mmCIF file of C-alpha atoms and ligand atoms in Angstrom:
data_model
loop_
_atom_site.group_PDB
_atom_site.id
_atom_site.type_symbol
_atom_site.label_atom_id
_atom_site.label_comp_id
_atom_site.label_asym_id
_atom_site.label_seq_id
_atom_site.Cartn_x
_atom_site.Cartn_y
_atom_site.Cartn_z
ATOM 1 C CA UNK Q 124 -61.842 -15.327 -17.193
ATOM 2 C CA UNK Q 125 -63.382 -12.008 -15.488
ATOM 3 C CA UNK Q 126 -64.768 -9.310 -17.452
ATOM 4 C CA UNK Q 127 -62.190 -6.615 -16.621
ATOM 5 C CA UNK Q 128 -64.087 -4.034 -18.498
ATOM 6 C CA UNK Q 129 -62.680 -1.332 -21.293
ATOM 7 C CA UNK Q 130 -60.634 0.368 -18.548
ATOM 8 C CA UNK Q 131 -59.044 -2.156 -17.298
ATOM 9 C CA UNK Q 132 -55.305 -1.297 -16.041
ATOM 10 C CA UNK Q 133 -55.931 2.029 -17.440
ATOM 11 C CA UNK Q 134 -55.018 4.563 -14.352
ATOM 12 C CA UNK Q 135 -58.817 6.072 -13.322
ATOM 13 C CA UNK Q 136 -61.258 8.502 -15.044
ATOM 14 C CA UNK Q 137 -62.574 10.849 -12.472
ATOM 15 C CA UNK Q 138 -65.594 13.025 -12.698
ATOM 16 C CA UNK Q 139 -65.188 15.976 -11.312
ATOM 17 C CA UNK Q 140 -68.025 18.385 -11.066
ATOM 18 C CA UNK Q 141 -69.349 20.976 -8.892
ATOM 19 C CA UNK Q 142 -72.500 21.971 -7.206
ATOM 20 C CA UNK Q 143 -72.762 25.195 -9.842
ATOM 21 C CA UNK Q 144 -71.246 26.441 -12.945
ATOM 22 C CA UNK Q 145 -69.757 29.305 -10.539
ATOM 23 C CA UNK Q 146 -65.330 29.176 -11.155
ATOM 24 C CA UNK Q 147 -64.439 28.823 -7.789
ATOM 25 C CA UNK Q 148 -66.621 25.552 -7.566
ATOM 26 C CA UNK Q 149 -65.265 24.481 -10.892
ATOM 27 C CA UNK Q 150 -61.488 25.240 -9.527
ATOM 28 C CA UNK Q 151 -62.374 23.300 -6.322
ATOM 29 C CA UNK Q 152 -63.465 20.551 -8.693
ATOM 30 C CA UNK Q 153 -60.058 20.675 -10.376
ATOM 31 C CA UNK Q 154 -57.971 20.863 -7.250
ATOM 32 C CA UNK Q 155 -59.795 17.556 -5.620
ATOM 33 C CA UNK Q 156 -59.051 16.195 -9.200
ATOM 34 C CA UNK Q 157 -55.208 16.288 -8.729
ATOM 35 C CA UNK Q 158 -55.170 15.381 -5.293
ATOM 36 C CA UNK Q 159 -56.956 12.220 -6.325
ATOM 37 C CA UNK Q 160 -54.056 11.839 -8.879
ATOM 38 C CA UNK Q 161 -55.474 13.419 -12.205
ATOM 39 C CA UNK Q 162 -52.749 14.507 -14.869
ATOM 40 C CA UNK Q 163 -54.706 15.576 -17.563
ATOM 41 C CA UNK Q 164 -57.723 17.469 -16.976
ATOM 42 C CA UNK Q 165 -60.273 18.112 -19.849
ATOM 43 C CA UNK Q 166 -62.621 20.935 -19.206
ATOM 44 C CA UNK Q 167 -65.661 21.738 -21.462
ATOM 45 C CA UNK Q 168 -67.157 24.934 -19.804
ATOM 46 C CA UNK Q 169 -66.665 28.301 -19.685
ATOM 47 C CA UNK Q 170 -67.769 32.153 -20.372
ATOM 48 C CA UNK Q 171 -70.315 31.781 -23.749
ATOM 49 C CA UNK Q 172 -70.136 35.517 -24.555
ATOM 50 C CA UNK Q 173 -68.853 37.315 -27.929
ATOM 51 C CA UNK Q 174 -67.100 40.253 -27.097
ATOM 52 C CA UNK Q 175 -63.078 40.240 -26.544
ATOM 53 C CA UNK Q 176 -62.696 39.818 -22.965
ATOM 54 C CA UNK Q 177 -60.314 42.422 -21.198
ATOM 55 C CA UNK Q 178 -59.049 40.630 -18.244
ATOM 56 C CA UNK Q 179 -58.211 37.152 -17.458
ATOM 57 C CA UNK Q 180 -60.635 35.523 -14.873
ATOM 58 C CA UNK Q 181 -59.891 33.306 -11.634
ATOM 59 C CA UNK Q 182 -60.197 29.992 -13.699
ATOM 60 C CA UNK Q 183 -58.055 31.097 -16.451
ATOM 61 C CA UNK Q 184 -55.181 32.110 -13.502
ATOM 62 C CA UNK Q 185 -55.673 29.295 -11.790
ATOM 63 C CA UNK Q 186 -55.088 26.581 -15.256
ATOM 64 C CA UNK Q 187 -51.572 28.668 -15.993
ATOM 65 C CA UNK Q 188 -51.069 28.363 -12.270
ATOM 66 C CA UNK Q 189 -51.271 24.734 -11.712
ATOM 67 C CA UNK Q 190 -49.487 23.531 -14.862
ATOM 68 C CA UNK Q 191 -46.480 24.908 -13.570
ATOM 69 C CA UNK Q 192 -46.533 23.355 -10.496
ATOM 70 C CA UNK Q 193 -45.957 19.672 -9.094
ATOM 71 C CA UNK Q 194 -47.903 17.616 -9.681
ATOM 72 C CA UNK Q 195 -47.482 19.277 -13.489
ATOM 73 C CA UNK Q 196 -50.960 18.998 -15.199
ATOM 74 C CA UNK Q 197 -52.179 19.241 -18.799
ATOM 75 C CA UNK Q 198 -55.028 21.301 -18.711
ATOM 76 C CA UNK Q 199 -57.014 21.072 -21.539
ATOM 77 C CA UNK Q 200 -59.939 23.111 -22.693
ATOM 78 C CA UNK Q 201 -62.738 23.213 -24.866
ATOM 79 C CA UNK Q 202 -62.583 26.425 -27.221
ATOM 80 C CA UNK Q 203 -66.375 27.457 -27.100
ATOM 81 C CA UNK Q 204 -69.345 27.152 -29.778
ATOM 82 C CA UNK Q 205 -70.043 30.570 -29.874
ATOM 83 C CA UNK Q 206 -68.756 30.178 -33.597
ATOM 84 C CA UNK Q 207 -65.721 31.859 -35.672
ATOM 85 C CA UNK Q 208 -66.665 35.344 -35.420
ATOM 86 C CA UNK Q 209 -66.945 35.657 -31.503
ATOM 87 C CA UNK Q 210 -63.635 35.883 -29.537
ATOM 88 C CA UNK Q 211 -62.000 32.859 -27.302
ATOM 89 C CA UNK Q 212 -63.298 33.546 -24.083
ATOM 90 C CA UNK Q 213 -61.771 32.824 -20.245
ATOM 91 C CA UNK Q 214 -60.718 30.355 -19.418
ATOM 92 C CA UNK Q 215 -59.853 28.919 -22.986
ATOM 93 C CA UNK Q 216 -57.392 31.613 -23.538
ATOM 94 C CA UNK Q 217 -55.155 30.152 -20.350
ATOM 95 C CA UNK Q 218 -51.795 30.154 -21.754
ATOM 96 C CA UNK Q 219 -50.794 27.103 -20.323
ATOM 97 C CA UNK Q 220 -53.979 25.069 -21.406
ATOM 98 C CA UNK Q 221 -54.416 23.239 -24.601
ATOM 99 C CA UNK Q 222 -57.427 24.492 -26.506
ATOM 100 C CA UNK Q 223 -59.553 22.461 -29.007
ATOM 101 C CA UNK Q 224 -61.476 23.493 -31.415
ATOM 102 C CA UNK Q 225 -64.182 21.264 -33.197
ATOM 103 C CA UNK Q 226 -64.344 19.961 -36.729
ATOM 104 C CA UNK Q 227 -67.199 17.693 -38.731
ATOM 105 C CA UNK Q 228 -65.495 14.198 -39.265
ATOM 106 C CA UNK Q 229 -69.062 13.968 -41.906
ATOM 107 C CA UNK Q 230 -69.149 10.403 -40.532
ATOM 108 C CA UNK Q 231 -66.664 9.529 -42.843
ATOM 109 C CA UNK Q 232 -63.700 8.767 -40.480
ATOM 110 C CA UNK Q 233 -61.712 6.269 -43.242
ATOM 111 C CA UNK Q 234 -61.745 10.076 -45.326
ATOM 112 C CA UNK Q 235 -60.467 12.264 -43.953
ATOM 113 C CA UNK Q 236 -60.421 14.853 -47.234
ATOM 114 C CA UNK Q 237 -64.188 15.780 -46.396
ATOM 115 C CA UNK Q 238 -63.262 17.147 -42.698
ATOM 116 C CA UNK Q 239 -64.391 20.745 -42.554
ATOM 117 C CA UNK Q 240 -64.452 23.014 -39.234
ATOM 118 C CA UNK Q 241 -67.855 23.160 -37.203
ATOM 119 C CA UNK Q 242 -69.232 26.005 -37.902
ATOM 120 C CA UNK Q 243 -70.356 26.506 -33.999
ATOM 121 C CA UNK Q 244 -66.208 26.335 -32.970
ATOM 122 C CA UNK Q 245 -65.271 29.251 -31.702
ATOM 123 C CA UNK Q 246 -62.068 30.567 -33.359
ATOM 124 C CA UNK Q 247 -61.044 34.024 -33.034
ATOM 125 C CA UNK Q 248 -57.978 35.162 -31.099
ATOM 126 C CA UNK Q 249 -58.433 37.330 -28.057
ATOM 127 C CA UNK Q 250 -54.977 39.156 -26.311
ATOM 128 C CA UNK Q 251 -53.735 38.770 -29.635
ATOM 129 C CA UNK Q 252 -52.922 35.020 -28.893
ATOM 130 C CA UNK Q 253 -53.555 32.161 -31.660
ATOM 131 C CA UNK Q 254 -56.346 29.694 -30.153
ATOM 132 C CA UNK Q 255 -56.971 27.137 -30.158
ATOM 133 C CA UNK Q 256 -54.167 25.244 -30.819
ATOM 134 C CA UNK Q 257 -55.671 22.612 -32.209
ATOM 135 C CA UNK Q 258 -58.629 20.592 -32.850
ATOM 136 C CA UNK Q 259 -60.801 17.466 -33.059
ATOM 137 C CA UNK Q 260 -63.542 15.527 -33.572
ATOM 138 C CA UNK Q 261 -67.042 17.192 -32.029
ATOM 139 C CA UNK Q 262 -69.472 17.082 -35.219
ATOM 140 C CA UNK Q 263 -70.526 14.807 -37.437
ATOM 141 C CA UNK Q 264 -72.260 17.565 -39.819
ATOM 142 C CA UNK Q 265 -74.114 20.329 -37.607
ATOM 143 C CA UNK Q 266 -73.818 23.610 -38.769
ATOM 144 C CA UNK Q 267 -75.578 26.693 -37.758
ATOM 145 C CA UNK Q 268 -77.960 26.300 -40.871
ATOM 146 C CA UNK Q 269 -78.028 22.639 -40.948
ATOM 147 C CA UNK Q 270 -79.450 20.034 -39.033
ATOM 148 C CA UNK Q 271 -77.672 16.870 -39.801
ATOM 149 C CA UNK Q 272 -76.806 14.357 -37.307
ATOM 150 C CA UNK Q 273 -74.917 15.081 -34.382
ATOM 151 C CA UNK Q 274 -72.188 12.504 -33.015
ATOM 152 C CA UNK Q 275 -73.519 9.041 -32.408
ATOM 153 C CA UNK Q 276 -72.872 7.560 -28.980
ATOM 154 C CA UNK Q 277 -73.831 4.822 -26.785
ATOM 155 C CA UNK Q 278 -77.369 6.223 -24.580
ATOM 156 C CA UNK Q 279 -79.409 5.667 -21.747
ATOM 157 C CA UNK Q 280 -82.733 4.129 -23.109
ATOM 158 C CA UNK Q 281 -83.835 2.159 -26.298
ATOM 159 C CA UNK Q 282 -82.561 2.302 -28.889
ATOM 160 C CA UNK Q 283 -79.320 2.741 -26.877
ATOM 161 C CA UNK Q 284 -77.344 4.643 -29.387
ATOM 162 C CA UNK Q 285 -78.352 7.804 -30.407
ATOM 163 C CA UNK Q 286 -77.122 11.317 -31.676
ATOM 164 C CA UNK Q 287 -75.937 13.000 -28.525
ATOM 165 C CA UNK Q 288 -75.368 16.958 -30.165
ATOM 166 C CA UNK Q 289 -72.235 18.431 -31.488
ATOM 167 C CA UNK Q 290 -70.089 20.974 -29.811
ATOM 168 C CA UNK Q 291 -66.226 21.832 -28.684
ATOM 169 C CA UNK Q 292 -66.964 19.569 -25.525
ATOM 170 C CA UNK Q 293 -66.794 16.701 -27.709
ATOM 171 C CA UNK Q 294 -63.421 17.425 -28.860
ATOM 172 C CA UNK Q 295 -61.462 18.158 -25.494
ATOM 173 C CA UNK Q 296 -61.738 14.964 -24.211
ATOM 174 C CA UNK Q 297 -59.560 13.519 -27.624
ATOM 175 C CA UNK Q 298 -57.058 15.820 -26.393
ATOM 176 C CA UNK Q 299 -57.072 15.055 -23.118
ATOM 177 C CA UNK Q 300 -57.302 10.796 -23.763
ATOM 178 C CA UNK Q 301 -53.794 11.409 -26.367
ATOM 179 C CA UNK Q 302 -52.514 13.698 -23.677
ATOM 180 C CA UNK Q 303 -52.665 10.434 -21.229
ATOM 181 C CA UNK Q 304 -51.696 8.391 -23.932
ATOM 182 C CA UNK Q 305 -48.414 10.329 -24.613
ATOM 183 C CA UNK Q 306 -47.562 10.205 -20.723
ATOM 184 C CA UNK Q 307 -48.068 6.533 -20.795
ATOM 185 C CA UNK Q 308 -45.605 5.927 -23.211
ATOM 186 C CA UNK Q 309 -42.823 8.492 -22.055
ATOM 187 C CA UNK Q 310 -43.567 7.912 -18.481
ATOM 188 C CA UNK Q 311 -41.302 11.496 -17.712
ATOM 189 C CA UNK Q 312 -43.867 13.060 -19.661
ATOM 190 C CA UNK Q 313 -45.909 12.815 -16.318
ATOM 191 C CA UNK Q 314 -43.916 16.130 -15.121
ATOM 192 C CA UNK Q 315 -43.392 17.943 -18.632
ATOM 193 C CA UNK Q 316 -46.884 19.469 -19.808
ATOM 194 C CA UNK Q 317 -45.329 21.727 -22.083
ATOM 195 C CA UNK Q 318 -43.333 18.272 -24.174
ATOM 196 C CA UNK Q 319 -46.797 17.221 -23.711
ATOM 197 C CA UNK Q 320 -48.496 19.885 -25.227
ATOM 198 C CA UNK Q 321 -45.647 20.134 -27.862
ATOM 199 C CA UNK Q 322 -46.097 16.507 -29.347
ATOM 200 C CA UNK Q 323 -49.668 17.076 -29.757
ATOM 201 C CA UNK Q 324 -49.346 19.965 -31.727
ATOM 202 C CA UNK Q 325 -46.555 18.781 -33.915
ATOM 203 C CA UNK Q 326 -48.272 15.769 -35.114
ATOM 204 C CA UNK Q 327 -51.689 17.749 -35.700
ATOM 205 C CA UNK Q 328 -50.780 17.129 -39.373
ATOM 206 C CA UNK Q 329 -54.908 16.422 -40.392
ATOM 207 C CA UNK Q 330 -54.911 20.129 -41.894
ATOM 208 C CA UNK Q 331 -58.597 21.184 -41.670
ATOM 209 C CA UNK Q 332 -58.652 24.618 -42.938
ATOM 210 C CA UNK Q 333 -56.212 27.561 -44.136
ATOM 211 C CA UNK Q 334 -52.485 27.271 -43.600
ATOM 212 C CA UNK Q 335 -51.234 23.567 -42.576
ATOM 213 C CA UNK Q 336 -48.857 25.397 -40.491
ATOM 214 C CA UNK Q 337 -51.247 27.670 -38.040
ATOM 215 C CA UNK Q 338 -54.641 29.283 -38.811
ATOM 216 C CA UNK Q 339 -57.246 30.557 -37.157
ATOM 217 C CA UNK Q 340 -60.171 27.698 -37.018
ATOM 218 C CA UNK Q 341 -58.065 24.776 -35.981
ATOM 219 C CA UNK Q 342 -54.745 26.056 -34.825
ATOM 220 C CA UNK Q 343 -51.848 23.786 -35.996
ATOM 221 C CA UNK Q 344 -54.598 21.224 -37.128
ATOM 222 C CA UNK Q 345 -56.258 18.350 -36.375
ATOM 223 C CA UNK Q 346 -55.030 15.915 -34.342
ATOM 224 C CA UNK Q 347 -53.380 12.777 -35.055
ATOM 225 C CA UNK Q 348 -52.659 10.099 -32.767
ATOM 226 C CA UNK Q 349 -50.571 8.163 -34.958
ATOM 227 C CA UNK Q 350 -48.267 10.651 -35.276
ATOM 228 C CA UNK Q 351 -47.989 11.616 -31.814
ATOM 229 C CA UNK Q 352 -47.628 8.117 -31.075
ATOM 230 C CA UNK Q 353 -44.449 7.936 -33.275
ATOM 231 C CA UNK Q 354 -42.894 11.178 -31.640
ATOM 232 C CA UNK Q 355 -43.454 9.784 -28.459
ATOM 233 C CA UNK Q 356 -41.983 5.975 -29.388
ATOM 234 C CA UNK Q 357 -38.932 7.211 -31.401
ATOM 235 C CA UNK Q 358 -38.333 10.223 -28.664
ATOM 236 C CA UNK Q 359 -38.373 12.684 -31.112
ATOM 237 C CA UNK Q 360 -39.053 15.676 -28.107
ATOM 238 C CA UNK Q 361 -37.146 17.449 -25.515
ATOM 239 C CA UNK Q 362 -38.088 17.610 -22.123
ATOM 240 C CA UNK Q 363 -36.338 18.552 -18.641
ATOM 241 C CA UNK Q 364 -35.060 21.313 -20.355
ATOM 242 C CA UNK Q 365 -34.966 24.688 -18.838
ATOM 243 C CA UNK Q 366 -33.707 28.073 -20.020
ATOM 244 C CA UNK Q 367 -33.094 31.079 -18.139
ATOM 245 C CA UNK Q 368 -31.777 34.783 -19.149
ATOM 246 C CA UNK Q 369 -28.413 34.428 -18.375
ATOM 247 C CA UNK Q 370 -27.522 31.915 -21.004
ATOM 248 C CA UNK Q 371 -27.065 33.443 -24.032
ATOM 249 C CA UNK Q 372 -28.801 34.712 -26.603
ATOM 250 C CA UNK Q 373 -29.710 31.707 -28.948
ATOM 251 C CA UNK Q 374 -29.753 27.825 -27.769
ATOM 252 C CA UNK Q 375 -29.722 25.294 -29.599
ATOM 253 C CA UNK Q 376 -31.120 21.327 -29.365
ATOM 254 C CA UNK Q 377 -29.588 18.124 -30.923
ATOM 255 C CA UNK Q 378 -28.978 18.325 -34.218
ATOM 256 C CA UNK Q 379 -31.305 15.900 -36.157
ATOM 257 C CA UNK Q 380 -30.016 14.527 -39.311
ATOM 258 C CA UNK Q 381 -33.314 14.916 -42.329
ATOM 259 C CA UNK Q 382 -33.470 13.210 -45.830
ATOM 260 C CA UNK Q 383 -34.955 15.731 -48.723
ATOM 261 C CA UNK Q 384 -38.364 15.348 -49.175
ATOM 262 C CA UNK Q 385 -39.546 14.834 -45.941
ATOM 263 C CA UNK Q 386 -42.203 17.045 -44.243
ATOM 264 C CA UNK Q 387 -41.292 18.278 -40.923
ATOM 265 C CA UNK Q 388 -42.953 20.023 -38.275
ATOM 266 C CA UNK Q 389 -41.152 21.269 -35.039
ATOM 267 C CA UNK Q 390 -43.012 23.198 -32.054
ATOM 268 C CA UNK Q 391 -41.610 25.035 -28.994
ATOM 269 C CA UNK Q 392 -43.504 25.205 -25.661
ATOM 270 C CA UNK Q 393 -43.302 27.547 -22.983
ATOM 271 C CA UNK Q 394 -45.353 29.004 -19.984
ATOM 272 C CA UNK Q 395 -46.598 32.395 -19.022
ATOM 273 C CA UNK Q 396 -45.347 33.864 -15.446
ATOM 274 C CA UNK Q 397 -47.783 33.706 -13.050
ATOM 275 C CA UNK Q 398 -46.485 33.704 -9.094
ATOM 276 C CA UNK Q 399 -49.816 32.776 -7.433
ATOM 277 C CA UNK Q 400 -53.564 31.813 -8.037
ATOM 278 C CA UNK Q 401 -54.327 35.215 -8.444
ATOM 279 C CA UNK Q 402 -50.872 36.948 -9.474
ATOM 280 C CA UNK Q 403 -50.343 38.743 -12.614
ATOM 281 C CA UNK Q 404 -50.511 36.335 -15.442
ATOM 282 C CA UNK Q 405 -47.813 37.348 -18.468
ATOM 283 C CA UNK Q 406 -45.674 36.100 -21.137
ATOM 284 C CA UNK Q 407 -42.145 36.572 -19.402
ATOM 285 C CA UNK Q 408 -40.131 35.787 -22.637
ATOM 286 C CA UNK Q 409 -40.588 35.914 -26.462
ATOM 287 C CA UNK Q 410 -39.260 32.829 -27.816
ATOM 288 C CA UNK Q 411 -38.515 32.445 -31.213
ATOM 289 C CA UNK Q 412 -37.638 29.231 -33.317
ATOM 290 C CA UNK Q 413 -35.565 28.853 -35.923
ATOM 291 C CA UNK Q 414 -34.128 26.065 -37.845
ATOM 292 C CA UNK Q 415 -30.616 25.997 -39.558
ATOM 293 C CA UNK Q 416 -29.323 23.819 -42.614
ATOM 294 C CA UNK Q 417 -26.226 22.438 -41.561
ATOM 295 C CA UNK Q 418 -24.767 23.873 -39.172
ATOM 296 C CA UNK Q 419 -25.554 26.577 -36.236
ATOM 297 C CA UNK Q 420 -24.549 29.083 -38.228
ATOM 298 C CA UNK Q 421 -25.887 27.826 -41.862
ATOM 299 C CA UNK Q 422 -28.466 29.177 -43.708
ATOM 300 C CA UNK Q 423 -31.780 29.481 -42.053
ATOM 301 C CA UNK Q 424 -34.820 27.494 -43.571
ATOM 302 C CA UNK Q 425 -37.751 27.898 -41.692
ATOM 303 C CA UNK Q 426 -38.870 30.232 -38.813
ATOM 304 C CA UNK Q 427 -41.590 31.253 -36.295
ATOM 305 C CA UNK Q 428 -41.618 34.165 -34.370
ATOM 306 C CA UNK Q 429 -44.643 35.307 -33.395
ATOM 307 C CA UNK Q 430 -45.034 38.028 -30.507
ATOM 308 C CA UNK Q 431 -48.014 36.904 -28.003
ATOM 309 C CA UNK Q 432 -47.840 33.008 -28.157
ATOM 310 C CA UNK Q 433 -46.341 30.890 -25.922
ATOM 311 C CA UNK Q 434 -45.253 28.444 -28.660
ATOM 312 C CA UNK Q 435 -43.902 28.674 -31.903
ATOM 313 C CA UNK Q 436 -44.200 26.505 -34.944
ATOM 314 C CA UNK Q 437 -41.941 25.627 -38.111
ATOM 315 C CA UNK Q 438 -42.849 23.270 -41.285
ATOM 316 C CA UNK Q 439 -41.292 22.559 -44.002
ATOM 317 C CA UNK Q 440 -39.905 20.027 -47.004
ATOM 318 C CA UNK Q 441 -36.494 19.036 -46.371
ATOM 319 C CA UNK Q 442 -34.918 20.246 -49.019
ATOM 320 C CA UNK Q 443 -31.364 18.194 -48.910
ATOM 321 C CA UNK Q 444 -29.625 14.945 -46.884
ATOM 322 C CA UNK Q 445 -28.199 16.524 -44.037
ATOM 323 C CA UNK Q 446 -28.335 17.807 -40.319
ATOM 324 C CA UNK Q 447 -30.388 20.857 -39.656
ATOM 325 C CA UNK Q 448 -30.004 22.850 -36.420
ATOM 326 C CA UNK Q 449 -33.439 23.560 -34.330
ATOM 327 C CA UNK Q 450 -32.350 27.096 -32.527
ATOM 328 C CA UNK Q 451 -34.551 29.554 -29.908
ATOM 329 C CA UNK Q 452 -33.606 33.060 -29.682
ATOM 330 C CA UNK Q 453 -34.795 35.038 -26.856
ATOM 331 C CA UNK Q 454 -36.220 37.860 -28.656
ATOM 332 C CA UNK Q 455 -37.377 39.400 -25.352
ATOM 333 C CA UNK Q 456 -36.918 38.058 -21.345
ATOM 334 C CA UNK Q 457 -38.272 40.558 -18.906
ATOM 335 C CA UNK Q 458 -37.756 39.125 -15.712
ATOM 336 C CA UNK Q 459 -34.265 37.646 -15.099
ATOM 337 C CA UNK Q 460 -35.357 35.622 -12.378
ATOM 338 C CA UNK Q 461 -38.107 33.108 -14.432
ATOM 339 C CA UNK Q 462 -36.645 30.200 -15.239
ATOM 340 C CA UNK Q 463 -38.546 28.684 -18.706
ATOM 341 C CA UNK Q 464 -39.414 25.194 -18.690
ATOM 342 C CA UNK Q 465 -38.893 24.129 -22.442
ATOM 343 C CA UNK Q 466 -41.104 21.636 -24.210
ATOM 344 C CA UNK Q 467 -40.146 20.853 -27.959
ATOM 345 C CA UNK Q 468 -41.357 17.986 -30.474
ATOM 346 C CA UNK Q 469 -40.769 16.973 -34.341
ATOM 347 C CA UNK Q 470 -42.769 15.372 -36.660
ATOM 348 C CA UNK Q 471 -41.551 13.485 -39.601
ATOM 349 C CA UNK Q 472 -43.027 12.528 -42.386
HETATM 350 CA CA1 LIG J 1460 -64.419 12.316 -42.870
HETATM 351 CA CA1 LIG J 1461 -55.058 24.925 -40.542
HETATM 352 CA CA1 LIG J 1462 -57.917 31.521 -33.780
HETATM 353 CA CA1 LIG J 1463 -42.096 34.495 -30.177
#
């Protein structure tokens, strides 16, 4: 029997790199990337200053350009070890793009109680926007004061595993392998980034600090595979599903039916508006999510409505048998034109 090797019948892993760290070699990178039939694109690079950037740069326009457009990418980004006081830089803060921040697994993977953030992830929100969105695994135990081991990984000379550093880049790439995952399983996925984007957050359930629901270090949380697995295998998500202006002011999805005491998280996916590479790059609509208890007009139970994300996310205990009623209202659409493509997942558990 050949030796097929650990990618076999797995589509290809490209490299993509370019001559210099300058963005329109890195965007050439990207572009020869899709046209050799990349999908998901995990990026660990970018602008490693402090300061809250005041304009969006040609990398950051050119990830919320391409993921709305055929072929219908996942971009994914690292979120920068510049650490939690310095703000999320371009092009992490891409709309569009899924952002990972890094957490200390302590080499303890079976436990995951002992999970704390790196401290070297970077973590606070520029435009007033909540990245990252999630994270992952990029430390073993590194902090800026401590010099514990870094992650362990196969290496080029004797003894051929060795501690290879710590740092956001580490953690992109566990995005971007569940992101191809996902689009294995739900083939369809292939042209829906944003249901994409909207399992993985959903199923982030491996809390690593503050609010389960969204805070500042890790997003939604960590991720977790085995929950994004089960969205994608029991088609708990939405996708081909597009709104536009005219159609009222609340929609609603299926109905789900819930039994009391389960946890539940739901998440909404949109885009920003951006008409070319280098076009004005803006949050057309303000989505909001709500969810109902029993019918579209029953009592609401859980909400998210924040003002400068592109996605919005609910959790909450069921708190009786019954069918609850996941609705968005279009708290603002400025141009009448944009048509939304809607990406929306639940977790249960
Ligand atoms: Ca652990
Ligand atoms: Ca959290
Ligand atoms: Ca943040
Ligand atoms: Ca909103």
């Amino acid at each position: 029997m050949p030796y097929h090797g650990m990618l076999w019948s797995s589509p290809a892993v490209l490299s993509a790199n370019a001559y210099d760290m300058g963005e329109s070699s890195l965007i050439q990178a990207q572009d020869w990337a899709i046209a050799q039939g990349a999908r998901v694109i995990s990026n660990s690079w970018g602008f490693s200053t402090c300061t809250a950037p005041t304009s969006y740069s040609s990398s950051t326009l050119y990830a919320d350009y391409v993921t709305l457009r055929s072929p219908y990418p996942t971009i994914v980004f690292s979120a920068g070890n510049t650490g939690p006081s310095c703000y999320m830089q371009n092009p992490a803060v891409a709309f569009n793009a899924i952002t990972v921040g890094s957490f200390n697994d302590r080499q303890t993977a079976y436990n995951w109680l002992d999970d704390d953030m790196a401290y070297s992830s970077t973590s606070y929100n520029s435009f007033g926007r909540d990245k990252p969105e999630v994270a992952a695994v990029g430390a073993h135990a590194r902090t800026a004061t401590s010099s514990g081991p870094g992650l362990m990984s196969t290496i080029i000379a004797s003894p051929w595993i060795g501690d290879i550093g710590t740092g956001t880049s580490f953690a992109s790439p566990a995005v971007a392998g569940l992101a191809a995952h996902l689009r294995y399983i739900v083939p369809t996925l292939n042209t829906w980034p944003e249901t994409t984007k909207a399992i993985i957050m959903a199923s982030a359930t491996h809390n690593i600090e503050g609010s389960s629901r969204l805070s500042d270090r890790d997003g939604v949380g960590g991720i977790n595979a085995g929950e994004a697995i089960k969205i994608a295998k029991n088609s708990r998500l939405w996708q081909g599903f597009t709104l536009t202006k005219g159609t009222g002011a609340a929609s609603s999805f299926t109905p789900v039916y819930l039994t009391k005491g389960e946890k539940v998280r739901m998440v909404l996916v949109w885009n920003s508006k951006i008409t070319s590479r280098t076009g004005t790059d803006t949050l057309n609509a303000d989505l909001d999510l709500y969810v109902r208890q029993s019918s579209t007009t029953g009592p609401v139970i859980a909400s998210s409505t924040s003002a400068s994300n592109n996605f919005e996310i609910v959790e909450f205990v069921v708190p009786a048998d019954g069918m609850y009623y996941p609705q968005i209202t279009k708290f603002r659409w400025t141009d009448a034109a944009w048509i939304e493509n809607i990406g929306w997942a639940i977790d249960i558990q």
